[in-house]
GROMACS .gro file of C-alpha atoms in nm:
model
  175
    1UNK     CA    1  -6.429  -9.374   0.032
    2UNK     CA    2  -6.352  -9.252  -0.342
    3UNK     CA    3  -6.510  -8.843  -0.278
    4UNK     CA    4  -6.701  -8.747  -0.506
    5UNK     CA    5  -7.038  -8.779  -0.449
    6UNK     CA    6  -6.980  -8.948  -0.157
    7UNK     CA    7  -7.342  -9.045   0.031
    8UNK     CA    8  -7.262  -9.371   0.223
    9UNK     CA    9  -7.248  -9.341   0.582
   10UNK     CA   10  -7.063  -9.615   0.840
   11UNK     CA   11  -7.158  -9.690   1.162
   12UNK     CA   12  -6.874  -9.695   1.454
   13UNK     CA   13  -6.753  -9.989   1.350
   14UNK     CA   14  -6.732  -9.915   1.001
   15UNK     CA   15  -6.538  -9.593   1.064
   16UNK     CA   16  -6.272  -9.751   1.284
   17UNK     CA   17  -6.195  -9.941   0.963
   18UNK     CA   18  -6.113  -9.682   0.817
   19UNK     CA   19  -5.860  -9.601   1.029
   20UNK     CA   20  -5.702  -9.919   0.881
   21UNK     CA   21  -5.659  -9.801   0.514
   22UNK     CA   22  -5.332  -9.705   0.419
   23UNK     CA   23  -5.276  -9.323   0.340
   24UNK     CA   24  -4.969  -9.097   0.431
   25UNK     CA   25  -5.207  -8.876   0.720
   26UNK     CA   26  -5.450  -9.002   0.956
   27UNK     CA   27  -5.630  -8.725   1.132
   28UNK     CA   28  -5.775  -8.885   1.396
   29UNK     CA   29  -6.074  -8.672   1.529
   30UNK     CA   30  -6.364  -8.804   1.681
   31UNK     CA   31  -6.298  -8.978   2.012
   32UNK     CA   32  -6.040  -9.047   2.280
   33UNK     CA   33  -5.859  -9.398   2.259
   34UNK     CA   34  -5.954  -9.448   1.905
   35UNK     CA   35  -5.589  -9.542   1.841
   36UNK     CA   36  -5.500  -9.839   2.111
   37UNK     CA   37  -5.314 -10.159   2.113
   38UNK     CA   38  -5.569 -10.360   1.972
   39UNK     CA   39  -5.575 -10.159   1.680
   40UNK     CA   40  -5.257  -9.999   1.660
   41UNK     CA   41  -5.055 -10.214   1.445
   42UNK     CA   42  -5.324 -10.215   1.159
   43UNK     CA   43  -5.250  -9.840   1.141
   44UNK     CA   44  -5.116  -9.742   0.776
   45UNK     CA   45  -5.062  -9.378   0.781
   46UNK     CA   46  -4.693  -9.195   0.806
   47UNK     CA   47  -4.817  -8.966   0.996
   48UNK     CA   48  -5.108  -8.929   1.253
   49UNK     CA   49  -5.236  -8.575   1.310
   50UNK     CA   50  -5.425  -8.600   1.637
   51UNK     CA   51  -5.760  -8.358   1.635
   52UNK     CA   52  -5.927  -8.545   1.929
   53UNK     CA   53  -5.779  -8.544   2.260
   54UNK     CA   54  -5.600  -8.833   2.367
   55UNK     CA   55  -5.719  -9.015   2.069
   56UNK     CA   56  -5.389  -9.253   2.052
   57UNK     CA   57  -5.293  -9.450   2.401
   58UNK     CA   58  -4.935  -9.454   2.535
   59UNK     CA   59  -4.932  -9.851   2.387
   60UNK     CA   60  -5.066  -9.746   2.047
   61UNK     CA   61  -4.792  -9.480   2.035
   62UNK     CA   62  -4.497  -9.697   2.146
   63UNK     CA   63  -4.644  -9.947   1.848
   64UNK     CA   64  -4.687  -9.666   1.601
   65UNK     CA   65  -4.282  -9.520   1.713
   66UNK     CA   66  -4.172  -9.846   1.646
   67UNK     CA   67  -4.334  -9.859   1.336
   68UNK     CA   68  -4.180  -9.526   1.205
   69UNK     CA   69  -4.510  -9.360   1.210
   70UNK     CA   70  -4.472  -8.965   1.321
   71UNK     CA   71  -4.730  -8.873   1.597
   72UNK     CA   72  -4.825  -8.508   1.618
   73UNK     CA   73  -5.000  -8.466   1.963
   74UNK     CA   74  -5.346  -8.324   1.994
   75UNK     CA   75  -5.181  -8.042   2.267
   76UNK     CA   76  -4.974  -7.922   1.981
   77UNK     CA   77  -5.262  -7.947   1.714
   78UNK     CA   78  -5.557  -7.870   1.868
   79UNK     CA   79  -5.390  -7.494   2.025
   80UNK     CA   80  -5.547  -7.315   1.773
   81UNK     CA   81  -5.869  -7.275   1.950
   82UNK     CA   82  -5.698  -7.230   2.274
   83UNK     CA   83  -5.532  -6.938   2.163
   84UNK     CA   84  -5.788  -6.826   1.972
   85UNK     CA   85  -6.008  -6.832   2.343
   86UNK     CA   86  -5.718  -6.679   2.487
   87UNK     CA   87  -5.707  -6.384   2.264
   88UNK     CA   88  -6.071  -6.297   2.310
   89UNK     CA   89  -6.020  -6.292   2.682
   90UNK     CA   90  -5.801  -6.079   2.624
   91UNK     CA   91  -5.993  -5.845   2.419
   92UNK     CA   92  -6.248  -5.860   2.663
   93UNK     CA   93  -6.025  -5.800   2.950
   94UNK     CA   94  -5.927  -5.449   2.785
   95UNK     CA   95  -6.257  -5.342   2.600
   96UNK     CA   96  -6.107  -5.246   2.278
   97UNK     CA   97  -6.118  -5.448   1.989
   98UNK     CA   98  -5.762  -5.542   1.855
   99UNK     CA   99  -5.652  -5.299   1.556
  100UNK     CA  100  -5.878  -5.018   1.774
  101UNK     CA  101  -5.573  -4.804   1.844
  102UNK     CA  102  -5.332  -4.877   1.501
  103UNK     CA  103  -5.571  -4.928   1.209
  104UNK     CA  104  -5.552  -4.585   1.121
  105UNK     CA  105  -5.219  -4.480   1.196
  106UNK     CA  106  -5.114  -4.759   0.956
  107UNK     CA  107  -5.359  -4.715   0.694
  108UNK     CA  108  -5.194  -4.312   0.725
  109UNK     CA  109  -4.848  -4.448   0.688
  110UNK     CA  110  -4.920  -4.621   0.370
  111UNK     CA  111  -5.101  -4.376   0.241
  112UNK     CA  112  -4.800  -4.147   0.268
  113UNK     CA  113  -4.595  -4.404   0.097
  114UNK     CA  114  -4.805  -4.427  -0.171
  115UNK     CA  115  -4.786  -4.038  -0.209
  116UNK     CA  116  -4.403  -4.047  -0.217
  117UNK     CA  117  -4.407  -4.308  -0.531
  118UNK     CA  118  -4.680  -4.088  -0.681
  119UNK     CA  119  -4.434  -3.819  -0.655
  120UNK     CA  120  -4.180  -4.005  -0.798
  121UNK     CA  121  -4.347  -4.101  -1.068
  122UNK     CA  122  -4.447  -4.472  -0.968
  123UNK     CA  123  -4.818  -4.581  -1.141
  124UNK     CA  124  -4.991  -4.800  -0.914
  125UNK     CA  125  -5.273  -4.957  -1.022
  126UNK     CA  126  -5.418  -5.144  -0.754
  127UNK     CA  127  -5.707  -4.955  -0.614
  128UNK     CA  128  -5.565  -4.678  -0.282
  129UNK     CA  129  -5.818  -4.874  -0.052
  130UNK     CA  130  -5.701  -5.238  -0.100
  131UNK     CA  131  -5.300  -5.143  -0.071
  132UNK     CA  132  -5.365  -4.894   0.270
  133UNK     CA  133  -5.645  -5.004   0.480
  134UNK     CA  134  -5.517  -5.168   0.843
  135UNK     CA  135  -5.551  -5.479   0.924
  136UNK     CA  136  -5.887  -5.585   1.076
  137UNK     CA  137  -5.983  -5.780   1.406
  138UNK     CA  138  -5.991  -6.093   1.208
  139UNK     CA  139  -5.627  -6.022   1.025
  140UNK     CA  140  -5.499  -5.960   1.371
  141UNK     CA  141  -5.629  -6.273   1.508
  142UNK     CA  142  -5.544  -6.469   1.249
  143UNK     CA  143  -5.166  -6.353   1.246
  144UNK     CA  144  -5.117  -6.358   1.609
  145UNK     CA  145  -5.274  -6.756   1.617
  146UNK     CA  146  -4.993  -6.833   1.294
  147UNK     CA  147  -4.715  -6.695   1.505
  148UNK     CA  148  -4.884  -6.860   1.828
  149UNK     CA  149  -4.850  -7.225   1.650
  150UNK     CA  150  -4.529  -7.122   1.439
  151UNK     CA  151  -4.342  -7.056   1.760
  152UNK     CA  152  -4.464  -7.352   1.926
  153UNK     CA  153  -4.393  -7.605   1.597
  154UNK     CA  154  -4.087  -7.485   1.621
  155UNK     CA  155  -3.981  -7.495   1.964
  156UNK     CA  156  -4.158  -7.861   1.966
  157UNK     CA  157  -3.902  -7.980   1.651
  158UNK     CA  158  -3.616  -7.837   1.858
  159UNK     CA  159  -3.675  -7.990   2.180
  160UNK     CA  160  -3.764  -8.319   2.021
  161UNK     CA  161  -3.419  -8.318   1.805
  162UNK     CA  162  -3.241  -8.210   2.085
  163UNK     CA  163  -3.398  -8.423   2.386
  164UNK     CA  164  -3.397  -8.744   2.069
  165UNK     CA  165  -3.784  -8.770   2.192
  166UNK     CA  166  -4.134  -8.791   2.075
  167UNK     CA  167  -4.325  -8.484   1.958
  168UNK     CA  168  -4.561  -8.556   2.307
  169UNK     CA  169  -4.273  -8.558   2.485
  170UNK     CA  170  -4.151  -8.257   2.342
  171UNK     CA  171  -4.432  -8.069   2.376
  172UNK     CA  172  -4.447  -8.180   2.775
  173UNK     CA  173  -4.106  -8.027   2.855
  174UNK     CA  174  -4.153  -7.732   2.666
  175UNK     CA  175  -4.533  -7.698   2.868
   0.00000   0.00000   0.00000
């Protein structure tokens, strides 16, 4: 392992040993099942962050739980691109690009707060352009997919501290 410079490359085998070396977070990310009962107990990680789906079987998990290790599901980490899909469809549903029909009204607001401190006598140095242009498509995108997997995080952490359940499990009732 050891980074830099890294150039050797593992076989299947080799990488499922990897799995095996101790480290606070496993992302798990290549294949479904990687994480089973045969292996399961060799597992060193704290956490496991699951990028594949299914990549940890319900035996594995009950092993890992009773192990202390924290499981956070591939539904809850992997939504990222789902939303992200779902937001394009969305787009594409209404023809206009997000930001289309407030980019300018908001870059026009700031700009008219930057007047008023002006007037007051308030230097601001940054250039006009980088403090009052709107957000673009990709800012958009990008903030609506942070509060997409904010909101779900935390309504996963509730219902898991209230229901005294698993982060899957959590993540099942609140589906």
């Amino acid at each position: 392992m050891g980074f830099p410079g890294v150039a050797k490359e593992v076989g299947a085998e080799g990488a499922a040993l990897f799995m095996e070396e101790e480290c606070d977070i496993l992302v798990v990310a290549a294949m479904e099942k990687a994480i089973n009962a045969t292996n399961a107990h060799k597992i060193k990680a704290k956490i496991i962050a699951e990028g594949a789906n299914g990549p940890t079987t319900p035996q594995a998990e009950e092993i890992l739980e009773q192990k202390g290790v924290v499981i956070l599901p591939d539904m809850l980490m992997n939504a990222g691109g789902v939303s992200v899909s779902y937001f394009e469809w969305l787009k594409n549903l209404s023809h206009v690009g997000f930001g289309r029909l407030t980019r300018r009204w908001e870059q026009r607001g700031k700009e008219e707060i930057l007047d008023q401190l002006h007037k007051a006598g308030v230097a601001i140095t940054e250039p006009k352009y980088e403090l009052t242009h709107g957000a673009t498509e990709r800012d958009l995108v990008f903030s609506g997919l942070e509060d997409t997997l904010l909101v779900a995080m935390d309504e996963t952490l509730v219902t898991a501290w209230r229901l005294n359940c698993s982060y899957r499990t959590a993540c099942f009732v609140n589906a």
